PDB file of C-alpha atoms and ligand atoms in Angstrom:
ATOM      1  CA  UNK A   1       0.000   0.000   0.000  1.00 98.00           C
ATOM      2  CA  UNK A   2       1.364   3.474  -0.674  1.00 98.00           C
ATOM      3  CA  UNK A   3       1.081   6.339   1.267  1.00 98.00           C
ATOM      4  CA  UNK A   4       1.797  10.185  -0.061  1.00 99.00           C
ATOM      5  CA  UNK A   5       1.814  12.820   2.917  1.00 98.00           C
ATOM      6  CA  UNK A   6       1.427  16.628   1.788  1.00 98.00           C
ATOM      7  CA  UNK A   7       2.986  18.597   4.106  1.00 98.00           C
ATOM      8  CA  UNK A   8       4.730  22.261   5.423  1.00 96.00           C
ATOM      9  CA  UNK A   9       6.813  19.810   7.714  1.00 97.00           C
ATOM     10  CA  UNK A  10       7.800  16.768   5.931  1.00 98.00           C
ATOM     11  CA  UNK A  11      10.657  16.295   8.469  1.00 98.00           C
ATOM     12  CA  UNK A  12       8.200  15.950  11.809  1.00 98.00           C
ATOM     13  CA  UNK A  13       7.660  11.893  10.274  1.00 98.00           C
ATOM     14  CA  UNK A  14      11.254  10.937  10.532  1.00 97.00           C
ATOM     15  CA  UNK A  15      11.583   9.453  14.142  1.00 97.00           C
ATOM     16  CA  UNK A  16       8.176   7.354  13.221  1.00 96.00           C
ATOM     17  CA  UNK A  17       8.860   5.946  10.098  1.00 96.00           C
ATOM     18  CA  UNK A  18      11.936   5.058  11.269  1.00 97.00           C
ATOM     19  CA  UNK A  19      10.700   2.953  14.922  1.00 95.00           C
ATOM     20  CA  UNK A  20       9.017  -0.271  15.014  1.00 95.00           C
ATOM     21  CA  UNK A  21       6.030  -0.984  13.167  1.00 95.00           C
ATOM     22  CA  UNK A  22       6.272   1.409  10.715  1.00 96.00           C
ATOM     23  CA  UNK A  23      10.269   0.860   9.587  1.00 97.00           C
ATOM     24  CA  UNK A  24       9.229  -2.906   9.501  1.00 96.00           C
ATOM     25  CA  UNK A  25       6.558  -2.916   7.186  1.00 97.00           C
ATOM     26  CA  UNK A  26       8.577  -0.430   5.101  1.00 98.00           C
ATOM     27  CA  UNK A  27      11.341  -2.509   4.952  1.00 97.00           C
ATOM     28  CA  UNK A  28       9.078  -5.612   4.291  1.00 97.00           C
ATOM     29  CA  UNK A  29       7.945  -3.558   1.331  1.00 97.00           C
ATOM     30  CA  UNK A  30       4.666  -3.779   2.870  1.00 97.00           C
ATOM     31  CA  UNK A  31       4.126  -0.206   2.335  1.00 98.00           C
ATOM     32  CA  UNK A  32       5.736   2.910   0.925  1.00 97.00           C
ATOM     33  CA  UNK A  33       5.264   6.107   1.997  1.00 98.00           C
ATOM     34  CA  UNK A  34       6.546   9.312   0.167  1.00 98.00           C
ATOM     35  CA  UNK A  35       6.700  12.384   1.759  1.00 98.00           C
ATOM     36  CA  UNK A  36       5.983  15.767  -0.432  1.00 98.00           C
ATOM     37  CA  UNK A  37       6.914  19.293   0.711  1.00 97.00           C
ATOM     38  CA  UNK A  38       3.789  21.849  -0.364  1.00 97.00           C
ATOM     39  CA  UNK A  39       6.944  24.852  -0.163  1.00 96.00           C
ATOM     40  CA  UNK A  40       8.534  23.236  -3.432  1.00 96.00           C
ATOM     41  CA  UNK A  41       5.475  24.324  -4.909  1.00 95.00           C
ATOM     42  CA  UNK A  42       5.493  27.964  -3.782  1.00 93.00           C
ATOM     43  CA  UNK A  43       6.410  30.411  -6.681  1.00 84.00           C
ATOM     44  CA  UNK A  44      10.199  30.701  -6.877  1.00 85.00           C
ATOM     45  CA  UNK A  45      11.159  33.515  -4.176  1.00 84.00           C
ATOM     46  CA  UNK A  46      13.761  33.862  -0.872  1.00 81.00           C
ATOM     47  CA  UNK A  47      11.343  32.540   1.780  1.00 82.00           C
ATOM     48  CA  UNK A  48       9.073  30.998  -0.641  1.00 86.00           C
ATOM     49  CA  UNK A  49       5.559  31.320   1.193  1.00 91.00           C
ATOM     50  CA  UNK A  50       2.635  29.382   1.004  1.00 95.00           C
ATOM     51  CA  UNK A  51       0.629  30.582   2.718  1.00 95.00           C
ATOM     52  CA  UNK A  52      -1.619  34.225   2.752  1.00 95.00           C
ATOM     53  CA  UNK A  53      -4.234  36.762   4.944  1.00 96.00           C
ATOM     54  CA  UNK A  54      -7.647  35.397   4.178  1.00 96.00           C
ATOM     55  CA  UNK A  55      -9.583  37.984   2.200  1.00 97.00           C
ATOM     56  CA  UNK A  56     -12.664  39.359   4.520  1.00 97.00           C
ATOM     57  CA  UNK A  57     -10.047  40.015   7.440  1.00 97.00           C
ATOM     58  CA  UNK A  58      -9.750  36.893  10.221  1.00 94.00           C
ATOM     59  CA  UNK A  59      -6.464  35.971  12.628  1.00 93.00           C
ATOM     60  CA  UNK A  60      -4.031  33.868  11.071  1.00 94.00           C
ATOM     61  CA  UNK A  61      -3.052  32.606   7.535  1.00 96.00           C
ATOM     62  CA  UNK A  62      -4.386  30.220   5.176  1.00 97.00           C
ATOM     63  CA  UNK A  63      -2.718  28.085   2.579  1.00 97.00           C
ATOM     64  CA  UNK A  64      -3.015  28.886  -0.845  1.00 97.00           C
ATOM     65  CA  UNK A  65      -4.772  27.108  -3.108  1.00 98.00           C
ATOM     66  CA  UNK A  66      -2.576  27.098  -6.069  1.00 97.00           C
ATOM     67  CA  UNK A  67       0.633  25.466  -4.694  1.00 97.00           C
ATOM     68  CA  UNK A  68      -1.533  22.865  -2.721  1.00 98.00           C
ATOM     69  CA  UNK A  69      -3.555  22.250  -5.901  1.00 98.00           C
ATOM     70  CA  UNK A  70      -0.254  21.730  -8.210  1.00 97.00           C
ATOM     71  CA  UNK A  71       1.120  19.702  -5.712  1.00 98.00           C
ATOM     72  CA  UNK A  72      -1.302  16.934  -5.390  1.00 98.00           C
ATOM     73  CA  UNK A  73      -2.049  16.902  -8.924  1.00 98.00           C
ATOM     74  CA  UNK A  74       1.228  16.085  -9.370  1.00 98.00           C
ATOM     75  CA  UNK A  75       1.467  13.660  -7.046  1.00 98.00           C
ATOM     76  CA  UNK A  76      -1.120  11.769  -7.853  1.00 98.00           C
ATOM     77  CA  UNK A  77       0.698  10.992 -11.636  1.00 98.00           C
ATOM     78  CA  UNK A  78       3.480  10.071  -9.594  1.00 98.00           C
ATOM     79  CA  UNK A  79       1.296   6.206  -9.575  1.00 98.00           C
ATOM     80  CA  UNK A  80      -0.904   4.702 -11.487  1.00 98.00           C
ATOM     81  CA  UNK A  81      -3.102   3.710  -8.484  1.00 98.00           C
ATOM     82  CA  UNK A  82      -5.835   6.149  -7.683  1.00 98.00           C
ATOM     83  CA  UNK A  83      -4.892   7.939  -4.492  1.00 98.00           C
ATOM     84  CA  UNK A  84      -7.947   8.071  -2.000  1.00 98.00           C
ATOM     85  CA  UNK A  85      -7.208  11.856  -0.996  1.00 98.00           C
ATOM     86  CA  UNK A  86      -7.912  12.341   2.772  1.00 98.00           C
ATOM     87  CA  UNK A  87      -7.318  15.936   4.038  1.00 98.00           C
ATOM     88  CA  UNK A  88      -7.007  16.493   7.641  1.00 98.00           C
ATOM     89  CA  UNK A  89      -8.861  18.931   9.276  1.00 97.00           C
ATOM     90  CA  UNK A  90     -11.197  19.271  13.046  1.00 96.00           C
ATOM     91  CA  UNK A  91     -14.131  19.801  10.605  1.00 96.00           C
ATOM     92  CA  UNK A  92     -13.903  16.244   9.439  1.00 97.00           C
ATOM     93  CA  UNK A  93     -15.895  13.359   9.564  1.00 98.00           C
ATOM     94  CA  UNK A  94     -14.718  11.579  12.773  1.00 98.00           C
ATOM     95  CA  UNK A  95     -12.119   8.557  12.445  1.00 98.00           C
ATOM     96  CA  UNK A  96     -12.272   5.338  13.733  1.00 97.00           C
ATOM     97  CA  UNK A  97     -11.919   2.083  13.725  1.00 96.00           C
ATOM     98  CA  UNK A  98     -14.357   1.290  10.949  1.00 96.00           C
ATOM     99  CA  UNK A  99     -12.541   3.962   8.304  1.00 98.00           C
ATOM    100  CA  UNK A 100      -9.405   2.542   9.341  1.00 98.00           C
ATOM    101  CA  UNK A 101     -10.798  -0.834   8.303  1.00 97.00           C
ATOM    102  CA  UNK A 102     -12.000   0.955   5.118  1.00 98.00           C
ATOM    103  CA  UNK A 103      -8.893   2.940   4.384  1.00 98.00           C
ATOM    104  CA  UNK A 104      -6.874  -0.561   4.859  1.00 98.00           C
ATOM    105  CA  UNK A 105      -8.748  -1.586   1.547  1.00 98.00           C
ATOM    106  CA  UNK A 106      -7.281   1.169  -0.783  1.00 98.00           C
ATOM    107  CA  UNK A 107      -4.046   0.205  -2.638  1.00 98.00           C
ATOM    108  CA  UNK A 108      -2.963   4.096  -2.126  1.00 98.00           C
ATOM    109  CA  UNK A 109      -3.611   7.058   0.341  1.00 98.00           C
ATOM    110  CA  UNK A 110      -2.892  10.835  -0.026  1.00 99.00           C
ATOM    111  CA  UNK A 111      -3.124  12.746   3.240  1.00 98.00           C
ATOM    112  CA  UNK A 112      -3.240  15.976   2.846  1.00 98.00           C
ATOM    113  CA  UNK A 113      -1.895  17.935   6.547  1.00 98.00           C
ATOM    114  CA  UNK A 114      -3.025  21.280   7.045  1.00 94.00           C
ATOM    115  CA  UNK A 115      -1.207  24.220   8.836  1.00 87.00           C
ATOM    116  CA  UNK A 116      -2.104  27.701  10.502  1.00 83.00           C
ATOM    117  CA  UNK A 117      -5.911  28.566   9.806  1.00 90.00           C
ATOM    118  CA  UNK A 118      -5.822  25.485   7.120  1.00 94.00           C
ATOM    119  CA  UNK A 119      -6.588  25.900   3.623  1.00 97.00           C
ATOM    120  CA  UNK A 120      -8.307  28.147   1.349  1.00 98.00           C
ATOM    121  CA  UNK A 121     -11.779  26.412   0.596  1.00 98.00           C
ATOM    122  CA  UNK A 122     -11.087  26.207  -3.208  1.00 98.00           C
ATOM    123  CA  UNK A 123      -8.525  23.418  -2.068  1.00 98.00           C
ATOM    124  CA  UNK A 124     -11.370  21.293  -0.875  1.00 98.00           C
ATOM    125  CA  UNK A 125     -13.940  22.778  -3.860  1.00 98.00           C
ATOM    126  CA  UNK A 126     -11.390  21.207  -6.619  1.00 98.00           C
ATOM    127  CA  UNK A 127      -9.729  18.347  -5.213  1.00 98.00           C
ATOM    128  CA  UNK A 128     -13.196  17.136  -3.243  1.00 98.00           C
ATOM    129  CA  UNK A 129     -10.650  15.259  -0.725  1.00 98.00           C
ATOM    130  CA  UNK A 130     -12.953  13.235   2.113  1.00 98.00           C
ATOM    131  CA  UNK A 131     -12.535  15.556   5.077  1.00 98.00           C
ATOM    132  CA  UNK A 132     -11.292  13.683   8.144  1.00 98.00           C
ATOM    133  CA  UNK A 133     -10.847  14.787  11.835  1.00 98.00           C
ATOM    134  CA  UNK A 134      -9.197  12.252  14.523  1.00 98.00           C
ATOM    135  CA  UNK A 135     -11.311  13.903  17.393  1.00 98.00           C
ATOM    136  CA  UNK A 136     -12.958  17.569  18.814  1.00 97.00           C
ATOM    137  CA  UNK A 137      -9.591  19.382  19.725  1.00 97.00           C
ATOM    138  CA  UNK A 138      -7.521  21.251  17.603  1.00 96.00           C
ATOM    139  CA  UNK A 139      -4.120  20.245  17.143  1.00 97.00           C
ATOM    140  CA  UNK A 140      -1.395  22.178  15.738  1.00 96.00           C
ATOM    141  CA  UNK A 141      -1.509  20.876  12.224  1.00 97.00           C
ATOM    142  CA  UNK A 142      -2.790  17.588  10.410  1.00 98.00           C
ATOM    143  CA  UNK A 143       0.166  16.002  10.273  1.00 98.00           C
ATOM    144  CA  UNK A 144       0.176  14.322  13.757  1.00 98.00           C
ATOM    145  CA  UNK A 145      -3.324  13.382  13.149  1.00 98.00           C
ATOM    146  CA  UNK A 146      -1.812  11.800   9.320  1.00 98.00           C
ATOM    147  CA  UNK A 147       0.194   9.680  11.852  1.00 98.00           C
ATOM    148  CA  UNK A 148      -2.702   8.329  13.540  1.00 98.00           C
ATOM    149  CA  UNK A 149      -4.640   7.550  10.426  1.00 98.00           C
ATOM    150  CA  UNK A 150      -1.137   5.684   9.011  1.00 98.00           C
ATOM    151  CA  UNK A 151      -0.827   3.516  12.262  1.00 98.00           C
ATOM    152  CA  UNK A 152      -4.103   2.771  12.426  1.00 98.00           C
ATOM    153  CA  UNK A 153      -3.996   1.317   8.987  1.00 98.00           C
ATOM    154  CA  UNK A 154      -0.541   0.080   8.632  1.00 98.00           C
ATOM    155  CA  UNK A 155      -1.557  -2.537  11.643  1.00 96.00           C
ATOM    156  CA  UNK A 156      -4.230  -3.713  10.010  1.00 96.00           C
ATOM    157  CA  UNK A 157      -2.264  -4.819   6.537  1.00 97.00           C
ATOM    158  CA  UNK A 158      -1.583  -8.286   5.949  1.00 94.00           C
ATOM    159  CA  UNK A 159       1.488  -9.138   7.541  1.00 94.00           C
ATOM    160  CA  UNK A 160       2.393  -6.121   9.333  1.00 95.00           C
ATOM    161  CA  UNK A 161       1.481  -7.363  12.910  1.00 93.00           C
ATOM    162  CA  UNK A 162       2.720 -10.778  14.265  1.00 81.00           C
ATOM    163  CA  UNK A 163      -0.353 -12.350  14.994  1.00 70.00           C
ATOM    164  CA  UNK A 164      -2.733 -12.274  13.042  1.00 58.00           C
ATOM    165  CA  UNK A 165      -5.192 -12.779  15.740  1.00 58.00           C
ATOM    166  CA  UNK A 166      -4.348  -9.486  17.387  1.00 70.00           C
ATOM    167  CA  UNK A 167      -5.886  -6.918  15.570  1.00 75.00           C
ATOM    168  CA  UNK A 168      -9.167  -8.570  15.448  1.00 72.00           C
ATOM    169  CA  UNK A 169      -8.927  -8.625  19.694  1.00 73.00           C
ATOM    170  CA  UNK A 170      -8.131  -5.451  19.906  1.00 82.00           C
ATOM    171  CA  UNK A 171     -11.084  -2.662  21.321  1.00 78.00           C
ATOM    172  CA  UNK A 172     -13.031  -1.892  18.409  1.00 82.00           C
ATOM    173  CA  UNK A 173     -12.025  -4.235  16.102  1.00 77.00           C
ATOM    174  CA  UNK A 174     -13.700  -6.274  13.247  1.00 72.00           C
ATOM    175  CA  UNK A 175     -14.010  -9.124  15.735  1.00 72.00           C
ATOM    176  CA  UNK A 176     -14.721  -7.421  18.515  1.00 75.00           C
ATOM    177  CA  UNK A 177     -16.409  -3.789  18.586  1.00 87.00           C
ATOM    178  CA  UNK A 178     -16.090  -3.457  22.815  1.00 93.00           C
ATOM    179  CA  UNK A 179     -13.370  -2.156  24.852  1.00 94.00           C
ATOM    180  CA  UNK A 180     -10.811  -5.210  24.984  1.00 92.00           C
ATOM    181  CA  UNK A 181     -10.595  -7.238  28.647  1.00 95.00           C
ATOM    182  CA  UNK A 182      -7.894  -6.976  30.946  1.00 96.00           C
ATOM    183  CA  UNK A 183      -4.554  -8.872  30.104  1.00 96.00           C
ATOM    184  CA  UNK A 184      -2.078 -10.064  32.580  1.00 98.00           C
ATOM    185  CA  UNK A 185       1.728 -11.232  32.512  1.00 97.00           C
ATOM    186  CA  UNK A 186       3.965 -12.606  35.488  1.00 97.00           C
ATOM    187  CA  UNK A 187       4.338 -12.379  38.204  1.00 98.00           C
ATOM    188  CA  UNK A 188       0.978 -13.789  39.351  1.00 98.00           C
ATOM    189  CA  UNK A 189       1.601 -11.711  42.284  1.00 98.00           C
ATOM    190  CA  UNK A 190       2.480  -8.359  42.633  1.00 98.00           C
ATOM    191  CA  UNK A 191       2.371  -6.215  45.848  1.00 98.00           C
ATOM    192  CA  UNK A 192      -0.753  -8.329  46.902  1.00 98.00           C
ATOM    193  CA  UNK A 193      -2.239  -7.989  43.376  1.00 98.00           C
ATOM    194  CA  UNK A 194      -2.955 -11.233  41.665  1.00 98.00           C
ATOM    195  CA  UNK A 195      -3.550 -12.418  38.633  1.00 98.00           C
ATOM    196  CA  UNK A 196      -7.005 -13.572  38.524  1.00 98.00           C
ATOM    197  CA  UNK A 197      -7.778 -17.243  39.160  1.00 98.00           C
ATOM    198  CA  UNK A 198      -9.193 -18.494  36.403  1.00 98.00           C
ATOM    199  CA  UNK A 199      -6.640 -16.982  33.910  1.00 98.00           C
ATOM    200  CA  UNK A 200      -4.020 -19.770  35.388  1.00 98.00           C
ATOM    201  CA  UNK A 201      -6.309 -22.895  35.172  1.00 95.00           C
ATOM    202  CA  UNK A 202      -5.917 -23.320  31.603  1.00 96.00           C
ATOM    203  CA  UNK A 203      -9.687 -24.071  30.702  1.00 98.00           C
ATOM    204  CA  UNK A 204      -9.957 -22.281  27.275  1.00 98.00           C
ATOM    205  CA  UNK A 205     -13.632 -22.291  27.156  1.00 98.00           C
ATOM    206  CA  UNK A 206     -13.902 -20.515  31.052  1.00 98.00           C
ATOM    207  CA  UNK A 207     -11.404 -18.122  29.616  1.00 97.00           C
ATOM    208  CA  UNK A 208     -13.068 -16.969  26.869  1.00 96.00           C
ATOM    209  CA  UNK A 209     -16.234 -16.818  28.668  1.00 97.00           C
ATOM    210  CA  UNK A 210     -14.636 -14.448  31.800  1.00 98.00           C
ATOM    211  CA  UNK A 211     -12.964 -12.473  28.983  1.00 96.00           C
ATOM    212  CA  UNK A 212     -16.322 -12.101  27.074  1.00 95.00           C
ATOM    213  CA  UNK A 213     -17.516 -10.739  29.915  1.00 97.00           C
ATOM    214  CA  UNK A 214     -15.274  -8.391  31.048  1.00 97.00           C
ATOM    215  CA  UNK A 215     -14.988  -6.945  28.255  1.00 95.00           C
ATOM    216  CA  UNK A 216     -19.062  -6.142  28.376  1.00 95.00           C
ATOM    217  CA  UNK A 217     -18.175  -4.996  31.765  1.00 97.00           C
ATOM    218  CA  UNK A 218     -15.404  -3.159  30.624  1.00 97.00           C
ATOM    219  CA  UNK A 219     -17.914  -1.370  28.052  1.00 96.00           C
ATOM    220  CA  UNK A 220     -20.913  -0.660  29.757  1.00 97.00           C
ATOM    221  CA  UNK A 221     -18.913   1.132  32.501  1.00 98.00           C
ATOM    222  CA  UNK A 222     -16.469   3.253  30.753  1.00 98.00           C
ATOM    223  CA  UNK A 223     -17.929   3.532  26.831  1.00 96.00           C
ATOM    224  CA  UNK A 224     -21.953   2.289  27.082  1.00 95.00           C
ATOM    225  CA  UNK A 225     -22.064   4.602  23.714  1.00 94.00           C
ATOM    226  CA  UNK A 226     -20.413   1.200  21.948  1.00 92.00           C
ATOM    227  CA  UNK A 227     -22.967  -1.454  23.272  1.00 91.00           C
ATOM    228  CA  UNK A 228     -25.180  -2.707  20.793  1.00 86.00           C
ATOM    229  CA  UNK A 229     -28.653  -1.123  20.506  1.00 83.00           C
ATOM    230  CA  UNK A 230     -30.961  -3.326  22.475  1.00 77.00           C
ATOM    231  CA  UNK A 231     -33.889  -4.626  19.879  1.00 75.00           C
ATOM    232  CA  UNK A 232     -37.263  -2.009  20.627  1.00 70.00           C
ATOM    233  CA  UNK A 233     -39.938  -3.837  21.929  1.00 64.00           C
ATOM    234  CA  UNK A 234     -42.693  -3.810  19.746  1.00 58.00           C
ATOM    235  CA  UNK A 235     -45.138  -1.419  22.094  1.00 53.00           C
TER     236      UNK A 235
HETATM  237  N1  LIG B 301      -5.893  19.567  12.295  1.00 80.25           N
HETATM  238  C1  LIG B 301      -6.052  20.292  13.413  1.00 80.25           C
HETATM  239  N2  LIG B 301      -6.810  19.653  14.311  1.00 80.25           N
HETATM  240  C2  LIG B 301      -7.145  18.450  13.744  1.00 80.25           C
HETATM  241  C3  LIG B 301      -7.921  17.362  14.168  1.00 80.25           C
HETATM  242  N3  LIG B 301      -8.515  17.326  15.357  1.00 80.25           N
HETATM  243  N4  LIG B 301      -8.056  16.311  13.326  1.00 80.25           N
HETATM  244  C4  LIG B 301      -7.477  16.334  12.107  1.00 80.25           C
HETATM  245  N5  LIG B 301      -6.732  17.352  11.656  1.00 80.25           N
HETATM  246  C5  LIG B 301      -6.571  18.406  12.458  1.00 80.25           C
END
């Protein structure tokens, strides 16, 4: 799967391509992720800018539309695969699980990582990105929230995790849309606090069941929002 990341700041994704997950599955080839600076589309000058007042008066600065629109046409000739072209922004439709599942399907993503006041509008009125926000807070630009999209996704591609089991576990997951159950790992005692009983008996079905339900436990208490809706009764 290949990734292309639009960006004032292509520099803030080198210590997390280069960790863990994400070097693996780049050096597996699993992925490929290209980094493009929106500045090396700015019209040739000394501090090349990108960015401009917004007409009507407003704090701040906006990027232009011309640079950002030359840039990701450009980009996306740089593959044949059609990019899916996500643009991050707080006005976005709220990721999660599910469009991580979704975005896992595309053979190529463009994220598109705002700055300052974000983009002019005509960005969004020509290139018709999907708008997507990873929560109600504003962060400083999109391309920490890029990040989370690309981990997100990047664990669920074939291969990328070790077991293949895990990602299904996990909270929210295909197999599993509650909050995931409490693991534990030696010692079976710690400062009075032990591992529960039944975890160390090795009866797979009893497992499973006290895992089921703590992680309906688990749910109702902290995130009752992700239970599923109880069928009406019919008067
Ligand atoms: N840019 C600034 N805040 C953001 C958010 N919450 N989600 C996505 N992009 C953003």
């Amino acid at each position: 799967m290949r990734f292309d990341i639009i960006t004032l700041f292509p520099a803030i994704f080198d210590g997390y391509l280069s960790q863990g997950l994400l070097e693996k599955a780049i050096q597996r080839e699993l992925i490929d992720i290209h980094r493009h600076d929106l500045r090396d589309w700015a019209p040739p000058s000394v501090h090349r800018p990108v960015d401009d007042k917004p007409f009507g008066g407003g704090p701040g600065m906006l990027i232009q539309v011309e640079p950002t629109v030359n840039c990701i046409e450009k980009v996306e000739t740089m593959d044949p695969r059609p990019m899916r072209k996500l643009l991050l922004t707080p006005q976005g439709r709220q990721f999660d699980q599910r469009m991580a599942e979704e975005f896992a399907e595309s053979e190529r993503i463009g994220l598109i990582c705002g700055r300052y006041e974000g983009f002019d509008q005509r960005v969004i009125d020509i290139l018709e990105p999907e708008e997507v926000s990873i929560g109600d807070f504003i962060l400083n630009g999109g391309e920490t929230a890029a990040m989370v999209i690309v981990d997100a996704v990047v664990r669920l591609l074939p291969g990328v995790l070790g077991d293949s089991q895990s990602n299904i576990d996990d909270s929210f997951s295909r197999g599993n849309r509650l909050l995931e159950f409490p693991q534990y790992t030696r010692p079976r005692e710690f400062r009075g606090h032990k591992v529960p009983e039944i975890l160390l008996g090795g009866n797979h079905a009893a497992i499973e069941k006290w895992r089921d339900e703590q992680s309906r436990q688990r749910t109702i208490q902290r995130r009752s929002d992700l239970l599923p809706e109880e069928p009406s009764s019919s008067n």
